[in-house]
Amino acid sequence: MNSAKEEVYQQCQTQIQALCEGEDDGIAKMASVAGVLHNEMADFFWTGFYRVVDGKLVIGPYQGSVGCLRIEFGKGVCGTAAATGETQVVEDVHEFPGHIACDERSQSEIVVPVRNESGDLIAVLDVDSAKKGAFDELDRVCLERILEDVFAGPVIP
Ligand code: SME
C-alpha cells in the first residue's frame, strides 16, 4: 500500500464488500462494483461488465455512455480477455488490433476476466479511460483482487 491510487482501490474494495455482504445475485454484485468504481476512481470513463451468455459476451450492468450489446469471444479487447482468460491492459486502444470503439473518446482500456468460486468465466469487467495510458500493473492487481473477492469468495451471510 504505497500509492494514492492503491489507497482509493482499497477504499473501493471495503465499500464493495459492505454493499455485497450476503448477496449472491451476480447482477446485483456487478451493478454495485460498477457503481462504486466508476464514481470513486479517477479517469474511469466507462465501467461495466459483459456477461458470458451462451458462449458470447452480452452487456451487463455499466456506468457511462451507451455500450455495444454483444461481443464475440476473440473480438476486441473484451473478447480477447474472455478467450485468453488473461487481463488485457491497453495503453492506446488505436494500437489494439480489432478494438471495438463504442465511444470514440476512449483512449485506453483494461479488461479483467471474472470467475466464480468454481473457476468458471462468468463475465469480464471492462474499464475505458479518455486518457491514454491510464491503466497499468497496479490497476490489474487491484481490480483482479476486488473481482476475486466479490465473485469467487464465499458468501458471508
Ligand atoms: N472497447 C471494447 C468494447 C466495449 S466498449 O468499450 C464499452 C472492446 O474492444 O472490446
mmCIF file with all atom_site columns, C-alpha atoms and ligand atoms in Angstrom:
data_model
loop_
_atom_site.group_PDB
_atom_site.id
_atom_site.type_symbol
_atom_site.label_atom_id
_atom_site.label_alt_id
_atom_site.label_comp_id
_atom_site.label_asym_id
_atom_site.label_entity_id
_atom_site.label_seq_id
_atom_site.pdbx_PDB_ins_code
_atom_site.Cartn_x
_atom_site.Cartn_y
_atom_site.Cartn_z
_atom_site.occupancy
_atom_site.B_iso_or_equiv
_atom_site.pdbx_formal_charge
_atom_site.auth_seq_id
_atom_site.auth_comp_id
_atom_site.auth_asym_id
_atom_site.auth_atom_id
_atom_site.pdbx_PDB_model_num
ATOM   1   C CA . MET A 1 1   ? 0.000   0.000   0.000   1.00 0.00 ? 1   MET A CA 1
ATOM   2   C CA . ASN A 1 2   ? 2.125   2.866   -1.104  1.00 0.00 ? 2   ASN A CA 1
ATOM   3   C CA . SER A 1 3   ? 0.338   4.868   -3.732  1.00 0.00 ? 3   SER A CA 1
ATOM   4   C CA . ALA A 1 4   ? -2.664  7.151   -3.593  1.00 0.00 ? 4   ALA A CA 1
ATOM   5   C CA . LYS A 1 5   ? -4.346  5.103   -6.301  1.00 0.00 ? 5   LYS A CA 1
ATOM   6   C CA . GLU A 1 6   ? -3.879  1.867   -4.393  1.00 0.00 ? 6   GLU A CA 1
ATOM   7   C CA . GLU A 1 7   ? -5.389  3.551   -1.356  1.00 0.00 ? 7   GLU A CA 1
ATOM   8   C CA . VAL A 1 8   ? -8.514  4.510   -3.335  1.00 0.00 ? 8   VAL A CA 1
ATOM   9   C CA . TYR A 1 9   ? -8.776  0.942   -4.671  1.00 0.00 ? 9   TYR A CA 1
ATOM   10  C CA . GLN A 1 10  ? -8.608  -0.303  -1.082  1.00 0.00 ? 10  GLN A CA 1
ATOM   11  C CA . GLN A 1 11  ? -11.424 2.054   -0.075  1.00 0.00 ? 11  GLN A CA 1
ATOM   12  C CA . CYS A 1 12  ? -13.470 0.842   -3.053  1.00 0.00 ? 12  CYS A CA 1
ATOM   13  C CA . GLN A 1 13  ? -12.910 -2.778  -2.044  1.00 0.00 ? 13  GLN A CA 1
ATOM   14  C CA . THR A 1 14  ? -14.102 -2.053  1.510   1.00 0.00 ? 14  THR A CA 1
ATOM   15  C CA . GLN A 1 15  ? -17.206 -0.253  0.191   1.00 0.00 ? 15  GLN A CA 1
ATOM   16  C CA . ILE A 1 16  ? -17.959 -3.059  -2.277  1.00 0.00 ? 16  ILE A CA 1
ATOM   17  C CA . GLN A 1 17  ? -17.545 -5.714  0.433   1.00 0.00 ? 17  GLN A CA 1
ATOM   18  C CA . ALA A 1 18  ? -20.043 -3.868  2.632   1.00 0.00 ? 18  ALA A CA 1
ATOM   19  C CA . LEU A 1 19  ? -22.538 -3.457  -0.217  1.00 0.00 ? 19  LEU A CA 1
ATOM   20  C CA . CYS A 1 20  ? -22.296 -7.076  -1.365  1.00 0.00 ? 20  CYS A CA 1
ATOM   21  C CA . GLU A 1 21  ? -22.232 -8.722  2.039   1.00 0.00 ? 21  GLU A CA 1
ATOM   22  C CA . GLY A 1 22  ? -24.649 -11.652 1.994   1.00 0.00 ? 22  GLY A CA 1
ATOM   23  C CA . GLU A 1 23  ? -25.593 -11.019 -1.659  1.00 0.00 ? 23  GLU A CA 1
ATOM   24  C CA . ASP A 1 24  ? -25.427 -13.970 -4.049  1.00 0.00 ? 24  ASP A CA 1
ATOM   25  C CA . ASP A 1 25  ? -27.064 -12.392 -7.114  1.00 0.00 ? 25  ASP A CA 1
ATOM   26  C CA . GLY A 1 26  ? -24.394 -11.799 -9.748  1.00 0.00 ? 26  GLY A CA 1
ATOM   27  C CA . ILE A 1 27  ? -26.155 -8.877  -11.463 1.00 0.00 ? 27  ILE A CA 1
ATOM   28  C CA . ALA A 1 28  ? -26.656 -7.070  -8.152  1.00 0.00 ? 28  ALA A CA 1
ATOM   29  C CA . LYS A 1 29  ? -22.968 -7.501  -7.385  1.00 0.00 ? 29  LYS A CA 1
ATOM   30  C CA . MET A 1 30  ? -21.886 -6.347  -10.859 1.00 0.00 ? 30  MET A CA 1
ATOM   31  C CA . ALA A 1 31  ? -24.063 -3.231  -10.545 1.00 0.00 ? 31  ALA A CA 1
ATOM   32  C CA . SER A 1 32  ? -22.503 -2.443  -7.171  1.00 0.00 ? 32  SER A CA 1
ATOM   33  C CA . VAL A 1 33  ? -18.926 -2.936  -8.397  1.00 0.00 ? 33  VAL A CA 1
ATOM   34  C CA . ALA A 1 34  ? -19.519 -0.753  -11.475 1.00 0.00 ? 34  ALA A CA 1
ATOM   35  C CA . GLY A 1 35  ? -21.242 1.923   -9.395  1.00 0.00 ? 35  GLY A CA 1
ATOM   36  C CA . VAL A 1 36  ? -18.501 2.168   -6.794  1.00 0.00 ? 36  VAL A CA 1
ATOM   37  C CA . LEU A 1 37  ? -15.513 2.014   -9.142  1.00 0.00 ? 37  LEU A CA 1
ATOM   38  C CA . HIS A 1 38  ? -16.958 4.430   -11.684 1.00 0.00 ? 38  HIS A CA 1
ATOM   39  C CA . ASN A 1 39  ? -17.740 7.039   -9.072  1.00 0.00 ? 39  ASN A CA 1
ATOM   40  C CA . GLU A 1 40  ? -14.619 6.687   -6.919  1.00 0.00 ? 40  GLU A CA 1
ATOM   41  C CA . MET A 1 41  ? -11.790 6.057   -9.391  1.00 0.00 ? 41  MET A CA 1
ATOM   42  C CA . ALA A 1 42  ? -10.299 8.961   -11.330 1.00 0.00 ? 42  ALA A CA 1
ATOM   43  C CA . ASP A 1 43  ? -10.207 8.535   -15.095 1.00 0.00 ? 43  ASP A CA 1
ATOM   44  C CA . PHE A 1 44  ? -12.817 5.730   -15.276 1.00 0.00 ? 44  PHE A CA 1
ATOM   45  C CA . PHE A 1 45  ? -14.805 6.932   -18.275 1.00 0.00 ? 45  PHE A CA 1
ATOM   46  C CA . TRP A 1 46  ? -16.779 3.723   -18.902 1.00 0.00 ? 46  TRP A CA 1
ATOM   47  C CA . THR A 1 47  ? -17.042 0.989   -16.293 1.00 0.00 ? 47  THR A CA 1
ATOM   48  C CA . GLY A 1 48  ? -19.057 -2.157  -16.767 1.00 0.00 ? 48  GLY A CA 1
ATOM   49  C CA . PHE A 1 49  ? -19.493 -5.847  -17.305 1.00 0.00 ? 49  PHE A CA 1
ATOM   50  C CA . TYR A 1 50  ? -20.003 -8.117  -20.258 1.00 0.00 ? 50  TYR A CA 1
ATOM   51  C CA . ARG A 1 51  ? -21.523 -11.405 -19.066 1.00 0.00 ? 51  ARG A CA 1
ATOM   52  C CA . VAL A 1 52  ? -20.860 -14.818 -20.590 1.00 0.00 ? 52  VAL A CA 1
ATOM   53  C CA . VAL A 1 53  ? -24.230 -15.954 -22.007 1.00 0.00 ? 53  VAL A CA 1
ATOM   54  C CA . ASP A 1 54  ? -24.429 -18.992 -24.318 1.00 0.00 ? 54  ASP A CA 1
ATOM   55  C CA . GLY A 1 55  ? -20.772 -18.655 -25.274 1.00 0.00 ? 55  GLY A CA 1
ATOM   56  C CA . LYS A 1 56  ? -20.967 -14.944 -26.106 1.00 0.00 ? 56  LYS A CA 1
ATOM   57  C CA . LEU A 1 57  ? -20.389 -11.718 -24.200 1.00 0.00 ? 57  LEU A CA 1
ATOM   58  C CA . VAL A 1 58  ? -23.612 -9.807  -23.500 1.00 0.00 ? 58  VAL A CA 1
ATOM   59  C CA . ILE A 1 59  ? -23.756 -6.388  -21.866 1.00 0.00 ? 59  ILE A CA 1
ATOM   60  C CA . GLY A 1 60  ? -24.336 -6.311  -18.120 1.00 0.00 ? 60  GLY A CA 1
ATOM   61  C CA . PRO A 1 61  ? -24.505 -3.517  -15.543 1.00 0.00 ? 61  PRO A CA 1
ATOM   62  C CA . TYR A 1 62  ? -22.421 -0.481  -16.512 1.00 0.00 ? 62  TYR A CA 1
ATOM   63  C CA . GLN A 1 63  ? -21.910 3.224   -15.960 1.00 0.00 ? 63  GLN A CA 1
ATOM   64  C CA . GLY A 1 64  ? -21.017 5.617   -18.749 1.00 0.00 ? 64  GLY A CA 1
ATOM   65  C CA . SER A 1 65  ? -22.174 6.201   -22.294 1.00 0.00 ? 65  SER A CA 1
ATOM   66  C CA . VAL A 1 66  ? -24.075 3.515   -24.201 1.00 0.00 ? 66  VAL A CA 1
ATOM   67  C CA . GLY A 1 67  ? -22.029 0.356   -24.788 1.00 0.00 ? 67  GLY A CA 1
ATOM   68  C CA . CYS A 1 68  ? -22.433 -2.197  -27.568 1.00 0.00 ? 68  CYS A CA 1
ATOM   69  C CA . LEU A 1 69  ? -24.672 -5.094  -26.605 1.00 0.00 ? 69  LEU A CA 1
ATOM   70  C CA . ARG A 1 70  ? -22.848 -8.233  -27.724 1.00 0.00 ? 70  ARG A CA 1
ATOM   71  C CA . ILE A 1 71  ? -19.209 -9.148  -28.345 1.00 0.00 ? 71  ILE A CA 1
ATOM   72  C CA . GLU A 1 72  ? -17.913 -12.430 -29.755 1.00 0.00 ? 72  GLU A CA 1
ATOM   73  C CA . PHE A 1 73  ? -15.185 -14.315 -27.898 1.00 0.00 ? 73  PHE A CA 1
ATOM   74  C CA . GLY A 1 74  ? -11.861 -13.374 -29.505 1.00 0.00 ? 74  GLY A CA 1
ATOM   75  C CA . LYS A 1 75  ? -13.125 -9.996  -30.804 1.00 0.00 ? 75  LYS A CA 1
ATOM   76  C CA . GLY A 1 76  ? -11.926 -6.665  -29.438 1.00 0.00 ? 76  GLY A CA 1
ATOM   77  C CA . VAL A 1 77  ? -10.284 -6.204  -26.074 1.00 0.00 ? 77  VAL A CA 1
ATOM   78  C CA . CYS A 1 78  ? -13.194 -7.760  -24.159 1.00 0.00 ? 78  CYS A CA 1
ATOM   79  C CA . GLY A 1 79  ? -13.387 -10.810 -26.424 1.00 0.00 ? 79  GLY A CA 1
ATOM   80  C CA . THR A 1 80  ? -9.614  -11.279 -26.167 1.00 0.00 ? 80  THR A CA 1
ATOM   81  C CA . ALA A 1 81  ? -9.733  -11.208 -22.362 1.00 0.00 ? 81  ALA A CA 1
ATOM   82  C CA . ALA A 1 82  ? -12.589 -13.723 -22.421 1.00 0.00 ? 82  ALA A CA 1
ATOM   83  C CA . ALA A 1 83  ? -10.893 -16.041 -24.929 1.00 0.00 ? 83  ALA A CA 1
ATOM   84  C CA . THR A 1 84  ? -7.473  -15.992 -23.253 1.00 0.00 ? 84  THR A CA 1
ATOM   85  C CA . GLY A 1 85  ? -8.654  -15.739 -19.644 1.00 0.00 ? 85  GLY A CA 1
ATOM   86  C CA . GLU A 1 86  ? -5.982  -13.077 -19.173 1.00 0.00 ? 86  GLU A CA 1
ATOM   87  C CA . THR A 1 87  ? -6.368  -9.433  -18.163 1.00 0.00 ? 87  THR A CA 1
ATOM   88  C CA . GLN A 1 88  ? -5.735  -7.084  -21.077 1.00 0.00 ? 88  GLN A CA 1
ATOM   89  C CA . VAL A 1 89  ? -4.097  -3.724  -20.367 1.00 0.00 ? 89  VAL A CA 1
ATOM   90  C CA . VAL A 1 90  ? -4.221  -1.490  -23.450 1.00 0.00 ? 90  VAL A CA 1
ATOM   91  C CA . GLU A 1 91  ? -2.271  1.780   -23.316 1.00 0.00 ? 91  GLU A CA 1
ATOM   92  C CA . ASP A 1 92  ? -3.641  3.028   -26.626 1.00 0.00 ? 92  ASP A CA 1
ATOM   93  C CA . VAL A 1 93  ? -6.810  1.457   -27.975 1.00 0.00 ? 93  VAL A CA 1
ATOM   94  C CA . HIS A 1 94  ? -5.957  2.633   -31.505 1.00 0.00 ? 94  HIS A CA 1
ATOM   95  C CA . GLU A 1 95  ? -2.969  0.270   -31.469 1.00 0.00 ? 95  GLU A CA 1
ATOM   96  C CA . PHE A 1 96  ? -5.021  -2.775  -30.454 1.00 0.00 ? 96  PHE A CA 1
ATOM   97  C CA . PRO A 1 97  ? -5.967  -4.871  -33.494 1.00 0.00 ? 97  PRO A CA 1
ATOM   98  C CA . GLY A 1 98  ? -9.742  -5.260  -33.693 1.00 0.00 ? 98  GLY A CA 1
ATOM   99  C CA . HIS A 1 99  ? -10.519 -2.838  -30.883 1.00 0.00 ? 99  HIS A CA 1
ATOM   100 C CA . ILE A 1 100 ? -14.280 -2.175  -30.799 1.00 0.00 ? 100 ILE A CA 1
ATOM   101 C CA . ALA A 1 101 ? -14.934 1.558   -30.461 1.00 0.00 ? 101 ALA A CA 1
ATOM   102 C CA . CYS A 1 102 ? -18.229 2.026   -28.593 1.00 0.00 ? 102 CYS A CA 1
ATOM   103 C CA . ASP A 1 103 ? -17.297 5.624   -27.777 1.00 0.00 ? 103 ASP A CA 1
ATOM   104 C CA . GLU A 1 104 ? -14.622 7.375   -29.794 1.00 0.00 ? 104 GLU A CA 1
ATOM   105 C CA . ARG A 1 105 ? -13.470 9.315   -26.717 1.00 0.00 ? 105 ARG A CA 1
ATOM   106 C CA . SER A 1 106 ? -11.976 6.128   -25.215 1.00 0.00 ? 106 SER A CA 1
ATOM   107 C CA . GLN A 1 107 ? -8.172  6.133   -25.414 1.00 0.00 ? 107 GLN A CA 1
ATOM   108 C CA . SER A 1 108 ? -7.030  3.330   -23.112 1.00 0.00 ? 108 SER A CA 1
ATOM   109 C CA . GLU A 1 109 ? -8.686  0.289   -21.599 1.00 0.00 ? 109 GLU A CA 1
ATOM   110 C CA . ILE A 1 110 ? -8.331  -2.565  -19.114 1.00 0.00 ? 110 ILE A CA 1
ATOM   111 C CA . VAL A 1 111 ? -10.426 -5.735  -19.286 1.00 0.00 ? 111 VAL A CA 1
ATOM   112 C CA . VAL A 1 112 ? -10.337 -8.247  -16.423 1.00 0.00 ? 112 VAL A CA 1
ATOM   113 C CA . PRO A 1 113 ? -11.853 -11.751 -16.564 1.00 0.00 ? 113 PRO A CA 1
ATOM   114 C CA . VAL A 1 114 ? -14.367 -12.520 -13.779 1.00 0.00 ? 114 VAL A CA 1
ATOM   115 C CA . ARG A 1 115 ? -14.596 -16.060 -12.395 1.00 0.00 ? 115 ARG A CA 1
ATOM   116 C CA . ASN A 1 116 ? -16.963 -17.644 -9.914  1.00 0.00 ? 116 ASN A CA 1
ATOM   117 C CA . GLU A 1 117 ? -15.974 -19.824 -6.961  1.00 0.00 ? 117 GLU A CA 1
ATOM   118 C CA . SER A 1 118 ? -15.687 -22.849 -9.298  1.00 0.00 ? 118 SER A CA 1
ATOM   119 C CA . GLY A 1 119 ? -13.242 -21.011 -11.552 1.00 0.00 ? 119 GLY A CA 1
ATOM   120 C CA . ASP A 1 120 ? -15.727 -20.665 -14.439 1.00 0.00 ? 120 ASP A CA 1
ATOM   121 C CA . LEU A 1 121 ? -15.533 -17.485 -16.506 1.00 0.00 ? 121 LEU A CA 1
ATOM   122 C CA . ILE A 1 122 ? -18.814 -15.640 -15.865 1.00 0.00 ? 122 ILE A CA 1
ATOM   123 C CA . ALA A 1 123 ? -18.032 -12.158 -17.211 1.00 0.00 ? 123 ALA A CA 1
ATOM   124 C CA . VAL A 1 124 ? -15.367 -9.595  -17.961 1.00 0.00 ? 124 VAL A CA 1
ATOM   125 C CA . LEU A 1 125 ? -15.023 -6.183  -16.328 1.00 0.00 ? 125 LEU A CA 1
ATOM   126 C CA . ASP A 1 126 ? -14.264 -3.515  -18.923 1.00 0.00 ? 126 ASP A CA 1
ATOM   127 C CA . VAL A 1 127 ? -12.942 -0.091  -17.949 1.00 0.00 ? 127 VAL A CA 1
ATOM   128 C CA . ASP A 1 128 ? -12.243 2.613   -20.524 1.00 0.00 ? 128 ASP A CA 1
ATOM   129 C CA . SER A 1 129 ? -10.452 5.905   -19.990 1.00 0.00 ? 129 SER A CA 1
ATOM   130 C CA . ALA A 1 130 ? -10.496 9.057   -22.072 1.00 0.00 ? 130 ALA A CA 1
ATOM   131 C CA . LYS A 1 131 ? -6.755  9.377   -21.262 1.00 0.00 ? 131 LYS A CA 1
ATOM   132 C CA . LYS A 1 132 ? -4.010  7.397   -22.981 1.00 0.00 ? 132 LYS A CA 1
ATOM   133 C CA . GLY A 1 133 ? -2.059  5.015   -20.751 1.00 0.00 ? 133 GLY A CA 1
ATOM   134 C CA . ALA A 1 134 ? -4.436  5.346   -17.790 1.00 0.00 ? 134 ALA A CA 1
ATOM   135 C CA . PHE A 1 135 ? -4.005  1.724   -16.649 1.00 0.00 ? 135 PHE A CA 1
ATOM   136 C CA . ASP A 1 136 ? -1.008  -0.295  -15.549 1.00 0.00 ? 136 ASP A CA 1
ATOM   137 C CA . GLU A 1 137 ? 0.044   -3.252  -13.417 1.00 0.00 ? 137 GLU A CA 1
ATOM   138 C CA . LEU A 1 138 ? -1.364  -1.665  -10.269 1.00 0.00 ? 138 LEU A CA 1
ATOM   139 C CA . ASP A 1 139 ? -4.830  -1.424  -11.823 1.00 0.00 ? 139 ASP A CA 1
ATOM   140 C CA . ARG A 1 140 ? -4.576  -5.047  -12.924 1.00 0.00 ? 140 ARG A CA 1
ATOM   141 C CA . VAL A 1 141 ? -3.611  -6.314  -9.468  1.00 0.00 ? 141 VAL A CA 1
ATOM   142 C CA . CYS A 1 142 ? -6.208  -4.218  -7.619  1.00 0.00 ? 142 CYS A CA 1
ATOM   143 C CA . LEU A 1 143 ? -9.104  -4.959  -9.980  1.00 0.00 ? 143 LEU A CA 1
ATOM   144 C CA . GLU A 1 144 ? -8.297  -8.687  -10.046 1.00 0.00 ? 144 GLU A CA 1
ATOM   145 C CA . ARG A 1 145 ? -8.252  -8.665  -6.237  1.00 0.00 ? 145 ARG A CA 1
ATOM   146 C CA . ILE A 1 146 ? -11.638 -6.902  -5.982  1.00 0.00 ? 146 ILE A CA 1
ATOM   147 C CA . LEU A 1 147 ? -13.292 -9.207  -8.517  1.00 0.00 ? 147 LEU A CA 1
ATOM   148 C CA . GLU A 1 148 ? -11.920 -12.360 -6.925  1.00 0.00 ? 148 GLU A CA 1
ATOM   149 C CA . ASP A 1 149 ? -13.123 -11.160 -3.547  1.00 0.00 ? 149 ASP A CA 1
ATOM   150 C CA . VAL A 1 150 ? -16.660 -10.402 -4.765  1.00 0.00 ? 150 VAL A CA 1
ATOM   151 C CA . PHE A 1 151 ? -17.295 -13.219 -7.252  1.00 0.00 ? 151 PHE A CA 1
ATOM   152 C CA . ALA A 1 152 ? -15.005 -16.097 -6.257  1.00 0.00 ? 152 ALA A CA 1
ATOM   153 C CA . GLY A 1 153 ? -15.077 -15.754 -2.496  1.00 0.00 ? 153 GLY A CA 1
ATOM   154 C CA . PRO A 1 154 ? -17.566 -17.354 -0.111  1.00 0.00 ? 154 PRO A CA 1
ATOM   155 C CA . VAL A 1 155 ? -20.861 -15.536 0.504   1.00 0.00 ? 155 VAL A CA 1
ATOM   156 C CA . ILE A 1 156 ? -20.678 -14.291 4.079   1.00 0.00 ? 156 ILE A CA 1
ATOM   157 C CA . PRO A 1 157 ? -24.231 -14.112 5.443   1.00 0.00 ? 157 PRO A CA 1
HETATM 158 N N1 . SME B 2 .   ? -13.741 -1.463  -26.427 1.00 0.00 ? 1   SME B N1 1
HETATM 159 C C1 . SME B 2 .   ? -14.284 -2.754  -26.110 1.00 0.00 ? 1   SME B C1 1
HETATM 160 C C2 . SME B 2 .   ? -15.754 -2.838  -26.417 1.00 0.00 ? 1   SME B C2 1
HETATM 161 C C3 . SME B 2 .   ? -16.628 -2.462  -25.294 1.00 0.00 ? 1   SME B C3 1
HETATM 162 S S1 . SME B 2 .   ? -16.798 -0.799  -25.062 1.00 0.00 ? 1   SME B S1 1
HETATM 163 O O1 . SME B 2 .   ? -15.515 -0.151  -24.857 1.00 0.00 ? 1   SME B O1 1
HETATM 164 C C4 . SME B 2 .   ? -17.835 -0.445  -23.843 1.00 0.00 ? 1   SME B C4 1
HETATM 165 C C5 . SME B 2 .   ? -13.541 -3.849  -26.848 1.00 0.00 ? 1   SME B C5 1
HETATM 166 O O2 . SME B 2 .   ? -12.755 -3.589  -27.757 1.00 0.00 ? 1   SME B O2 1
HETATM 167 O O3 . SME B 2 .   ? -13.775 -4.997  -26.520 1.00 0.00 ? 1   SME B O3 1
#
